[in-house]
Coordinates of N, CA, C and O in Angstrom, one line a residue:
V1064 N 6.6 8.8 7.3 CA 5.4 9.6 7.0 C 4.9 10.4 7.6 O 4.2 11.6 7.1
K1065 N 5.2 11.1 8.8 CA 5.3 12.1 9.7 C 6.0 13.2 9.1 O 6.0 14.0 9.7
E1066 N 6.7 13.3 8.1 CA 7.6 14.2 7.5 C 6.8 15.4 7.4 O 5.8 15.2 6.7
N1067 N 6.8 16.7 7.8 CA 6.2 17.6 7.8 C 6.3 18.3 6.4 O 5.6 19.2 6.0
R1068 N 7.3 17.9 5.6 CA 7.5 18.5 4.2 C 6.4 18.1 3.2 O 6.3 18.7 1.9
I1069 N 5.7 17.0 3.6 CA 4.5 16.5 2.7 C 3.5 16.9 3.1 O 2.9 16.9 4.4
E1070 N 2.7 18.1 2.2 CA 1.6 18.8 2.7 C 0.6 18.3 1.8 O 0.2 18.2 0.7
N1071 N -0.6 17.9 2.6 CA -1.9 17.5 2.0 C -1.7 16.5 0.9 O -2.3 16.2 0.1
G1072 N -0.7 15.5 1.6 CA -0.6 14.4 0.5 C 0.0 14.5 -0.7 O 0.5 13.4 -1.4
I1073 N 0.8 15.8 -0.8 CA 1.5 15.8 -1.7 C 3.1 16.0 -1.5 O 3.4 16.6 -0.7
L1074 N 3.8 14.9 -2.2 CA 5.4 14.9 -2.0 C 6.1 15.7 -3.0 O 5.8 15.2 -4.4
N1075 N 6.7 16.6 -2.8 CA 7.5 17.3 -3.9 C 8.7 16.7 -3.9 O 9.4 16.5 -3.0
H1076 N 9.4 16.5 -5.0 CA 10.2 15.4 -5.2 C 11.9 16.3 -5.0 O 12.9 15.8 -4.7
N1077 N 11.5 17.7 -4.9 CA 12.6 18.6 -4.8 C 12.9 18.6 -3.1 O 14.0 18.8 -2.7
D1078 N 12.2 17.9 -2.4 CA 12.1 17.9 -0.9 C 12.7 16.4 -0.5 O 12.9 16.0 0.8
I1079 N 12.9 15.3 -1.3 CA 13.2 14.2 -1.0 C 14.7 14.3 -0.3 O 14.8 13.5 0.7
C1080 N 15.6 15.1 -1.0 CA 16.8 14.9 0.0 C 16.9 15.5 1.6 O 17.6 14.9 2.2
Q1081 N 15.6 16.3 1.7 CA 15.6 16.8 3.2 C 14.8 15.4 4.0 O 15.0 15.2 5.1
I1082 N 14.1 14.8 3.3 CA 13.1 14.0 4.1 C 14.1 12.8 4.1 O 13.8 12.1 5.4
W1083 N 14.6 12.3 3.2 CA 15.5 11.0 3.5 C 17.2 11.5 3.6 O 17.9 10.7 3.1
H1084 N 17.2 12.8 4.3 CA 18.7 13.2 4.5 C 19.7 12.2 4.9 O 20.9 12.1 4.9
Q1085 N 19.1 11.0 5.9 CA 20.0 10.1 6.6 C 20.2 9.0 5.8 O 21.1 7.9 6.3
Y1086 N 19.8 8.9 4.6 CA 20.0 8.0 3.5 C 21.2 8.4 2.3 O 21.0 9.4 1.9
D1087 N 22.0 7.9 1.9 CA 22.8 8.2 0.6 C 22.1 8.6 -0.6 O 21.0 8.1 -0.6
S1088 N 22.1 9.8 -0.8 CA 21.3 10.6 -1.9 C 21.2 9.7 -3.2 O 20.2 9.6 -4.2
N1089 N 22.3 8.9 -3.6 CA 22.2 7.9 -4.5 C 21.2 6.9 -4.9 O 20.9 6.2 -5.5
I1090 N 20.6 6.6 -3.5 CA 19.7 5.8 -3.4 C 18.0 6.2 -3.5 O 17.3 5.5 -3.3
H1091 N 17.9 7.7 -3.2 CA 16.7 8.2 -3.0 C 15.9 8.1 -4.3 O 14.6 7.3 -4.0
D1092 N 16.2 8.0 -5.5 CA 15.3 7.3 -6.4 C 15.0 5.9 -6.4 O 13.5 5.6 -6.6
W1093 N 15.8 4.9 -5.8 CA 15.2 3.9 -5.5 C 14.3 3.5 -4.3 O 13.5 3.0 -4.8
I1094 N 14.4 4.4 -3.5 CA 13.4 4.2 -2.4 C 12.2 4.9 -3.0 O 11.0 4.5 -2.4
L1095 N 12.0 6.1 -3.7 CA 10.9 6.5 -4.1 C 10.2 5.4 -5.1 O 9.0 5.0 -4.8
K1096 N 10.9 5.0 -5.8 CA 10.5 3.5 -6.6 C 9.8 2.5 -5.6 O 8.8 1.9 -6.1
L1097 N 10.6 2.2 -4.5 CA 10.0 1.1 -3.8 C 8.6 1.5 -3.0 O 7.9 0.8 -3.1
T1098 N 8.6 2.7 -2.8 CA 7.2 3.5 -2.1 C 6.2 3.1 -3.3 O 5.1 2.8 -2.8
E1099 N 6.5 3.5 -4.4 CA 5.7 3.1 -5.6 C 5.1 1.9 -5.6 O 3.9 1.4 -5.9
N1100 N 6.1 0.9 -5.6 CA 6.0 -0.6 -5.7 C 5.2 -1.2 -4.7 O 4.3 -2.1 -5.0
F1101 N 5.0 -0.5 -3.5 CA 4.1 -0.8 -2.5 C 3.0 -0.2 -2.4 O 2.2 0.0 -1.3
D1102 N 2.6 0.8 -3.4 CA 1.4 1.7 -3.5 C 1.6 2.5 -2.1 O 0.5 2.7 -1.6
L1103 N 2.5 2.9 -1.7 CA 2.6 4.1 -0.7 C 2.7 5.4 -1.0 O 2.1 6.3 -0.5
T1104 N 3.1 5.6 -2.6 CA 2.9 6.7 -3.2 C 2.6 6.5 -4.5 O 2.7 5.4 -5.1
F1105 N 2.2 7.7 -5.1 CA 1.8 7.4 -6.8 C 2.4 8.4 -7.3 O 1.7 9.7 -7.1
S1106 N 3.1 8.5 -8.2 CA 3.7 9.4 -9.3 C 2.6 10.1 -9.8 O 1.9 9.5 -10.6
I1107 N 2.7 11.4 -10.0 CA 1.9 12.1 -11.1 C 2.8 12.4 -11.9 O 3.8 13.2 -12.0
P1108 N 2.2 11.9 -13.3 CA 3.2 12.0 -14.6 C 3.3 13.7 -15.1 O 2.5 14.4 -14.7
N1109 N 4.5 13.6 -15.5 CA 4.8 15.0 -15.9 C 5.2 15.8 -15.0 O 5.1 17.2 -15.4
K1110 N 5.2 15.5 -13.8 CA 5.5 16.5 -12.5 C 6.5 15.8 -11.8 O 6.5 14.7 -11.8
Q1111 N 7.0 16.6 -10.8 CA 8.3 16.2 -9.7 C 7.4 16.0 -8.5 O 7.9 16.7 -7.5
L1112 N 6.2 15.2 -8.6 CA 5.3 15.1 -7.4 C 4.7 13.9 -7.2 O 4.6 13.0 -8.4
S1113 N 4.6 13.3 -6.0 CA 3.9 12.1 -5.9 C 2.8 12.3 -5.0 O 2.7 13.3 -3.8
I1114 N 1.6 11.4 -4.8 CA 0.6 11.6 -4.0 C 0.9 10.5 -3.0 O 1.5 9.4 -3.1
V1115 N 0.6 10.7 -1.7 CA 0.9 10.0 -0.4 C -0.4 9.8 0.0 O -0.8 10.7 1.1
P1116 N -1.1 8.7 -0.2 CA -2.6 8.5 0.2 C -2.8 8.9 1.7 O -3.8 9.0 2.2
C1117 N -1.9 8.0 2.7 CA -2.2 8.0 3.9 C -1.8 9.5 4.4 O -2.3 9.7 5.6
M1118 N -1.6 10.7 3.7 CA -1.4 11.7 4.4 C -2.5 12.7 3.6 O -2.5 14.0 3.7
L1119 N -3.3 12.3 2.9 CA -4.5 13.0 2.1 C -5.4 13.5 3.2 O -5.4 12.7 4.1
Q1120 N -6.0 14.7 3.1 CA -7.0 15.1 3.9 C -8.1 14.0 3.9 O -8.6 13.6 2.9
E1121 N -8.7 13.9 5.2 CA -10.0 13.0 5.2 C -11.1 13.8 4.6 O -12.0 13.1 4.1
N1122 N -11.2 15.1 4.7 CA -12.4 16.0 4.1 C -12.0 16.3 2.9 O -11.0 16.7 2.6
E1123 N -13.3 16.6 1.9 CA -12.9 16.8 0.3 C -12.9 18.1 0.8 O -13.6 19.0 1.3
P1124 N -11.8 18.8 -0.2 CA -11.4 20.1 -0.2 C -12.5 20.9 -0.8 O -13.2 20.2 -1.6
F1125 N -12.8 22.1 -0.4 CA -13.9 22.8 -1.1 C -13.1 23.6 -2.3 O -12.0 24.1 -2.2
F1126 N -13.8 23.6 -3.4 CA -13.4 24.2 -4.6 C -14.3 24.6 -5.2 O -15.5 24.1 -5.4
Q1127 N -14.6 26.1 -5.6 CA -15.9 26.6 -6.2 C -15.6 26.9 -7.7 O -14.7 27.4 -8.2
W1128 N -16.3 25.8 -8.4 CA -16.1 26.0 -10.0 C -17.0 27.2 -10.5 O -17.9 27.8 -10.1
P1129 N -16.4 27.6 -11.6 CA -17.0 28.7 -12.3 C -18.6 28.5 -12.7 O -18.9 27.4 -13.2
E1130 N -19.1 29.1 -12.8 CA -20.5 29.1 -13.4 C -20.4 29.1 -14.7 O -19.8 29.5 -15.5
L1131 N -21.2 28.0 -15.1 CA -21.3 27.4 -16.4 C -22.7 27.5 -17.1 O -23.8 27.4 -16.4
N1132 N -22.6 28.5 -18.3 CA -23.9 28.9 -18.8 C -23.6 29.3 -20.1 O -22.2 29.4 -20.6
E1133 N -24.5 29.7 -20.8 CA -24.5 30.3 -22.6 C -23.9 31.7 -22.4 O -23.2 32.0 -23.5
K1134 N -23.8 32.5 -21.3 CA -23.3 33.8 -21.4 C -22.1 33.6 -21.1 O -21.4 34.8 -21.5
N1135 N -21.5 32.6 -20.6 CA -19.9 32.6 -20.4 C -19.2 32.3 -21.7 O -19.2 31.6 -22.3
P1136 N -18.3 33.4 -22.2 CA -17.8 33.2 -23.1 C -16.6 32.1 -23.5 O -16.3 31.8 -24.4
V1137 N -16.0 31.6 -22.2 CA -15.1 30.9 -22.2 C -15.7 29.3 -22.2 O -16.5 29.1 -21.2
K1138 N -15.2 28.5 -23.0 CA -15.7 27.0 -22.8 C -15.0 26.2 -21.5 O -13.9 26.0 -21.8
I1139 N -15.9 25.9 -20.7 CA -15.1 25.5 -19.7 C -15.9 24.1 -19.4 O -17.0 24.0 -19.4
S1140 N -15.1 23.1 -19.0 CA -15.6 21.8 -18.8 C -15.1 21.5 -17.2 O -14.3 21.9 -16.6
E1141 N -16.2 20.8 -16.8 CA -15.8 20.7 -15.3 C -15.8 18.8 -15.2 O -16.7 18.3 -15.7
F1142 N -14.9 18.4 -14.3 CA -15.3 17.3 -14.0 C -14.8 16.7 -12.5 O -13.9 17.8 -12.0
K1143 N -14.9 15.6 -12.1 CA -14.4 15.4 -10.7 C -13.9 13.9 -10.9 O -14.1 13.2 -11.5
V1144 N -12.7 13.9 -10.2 CA -11.7 12.6 -10.0 C -12.1 12.0 -8.5 O -11.7 12.9 -7.8
V1145 N -12.5 10.8 -8.3 CA -12.4 10.4 -7.1 C -11.4 9.0 -7.2 O -11.5 8.2 -8.1
Y1146 N -10.5 9.1 -6.3 CA -9.4 8.3 -6.2 C -9.9 7.3 -4.8 O -10.0 7.8 -3.8
K1147 N -9.9 6.2 -5.0 CA -10.4 5.3 -3.9 C -9.3 4.2 -3.8 O -8.8 3.5 -4.7
F1148 N -8.7 4.2 -2.4 CA -7.5 3.2 -2.4 C -7.7 2.3 -1.4 O -8.5 2.5 -0.4
S1149 N -7.5 0.9 -1.6 CA -7.7 -0.3 -0.6 C -6.4 -0.6 -0.3 O -5.5 -1.0 -0.9
Y1150 N -6.4 -0.6 1.0 CA -5.4 -1.0 1.7 C -5.6 -2.6 2.3 O -6.6 -3.0 3.0
Q1151 N -4.9 -3.5 2.1 CA -4.8 -5.1 2.7 C -3.6 -5.2 3.6 O -2.7 -4.8 3.8

């Protein structure tokens, strides 16, 4: 969990060989699936990334959304997703 290759709660699957270098590379996929089964990581569909909730920032990140108005020629939708994880 304290591996510094996991930044802001995002595990890049390309870094798994360095993170789990002490284990045989043939079992890296199995280890990743095991972390998912125990809800330690959550795979992001269609990307080689996983979310590691215990390593997410505690503070909500700042993101400035573009101004939405009738003069804006681009149709932009905005939404917010809140993930809440409960650990038992």
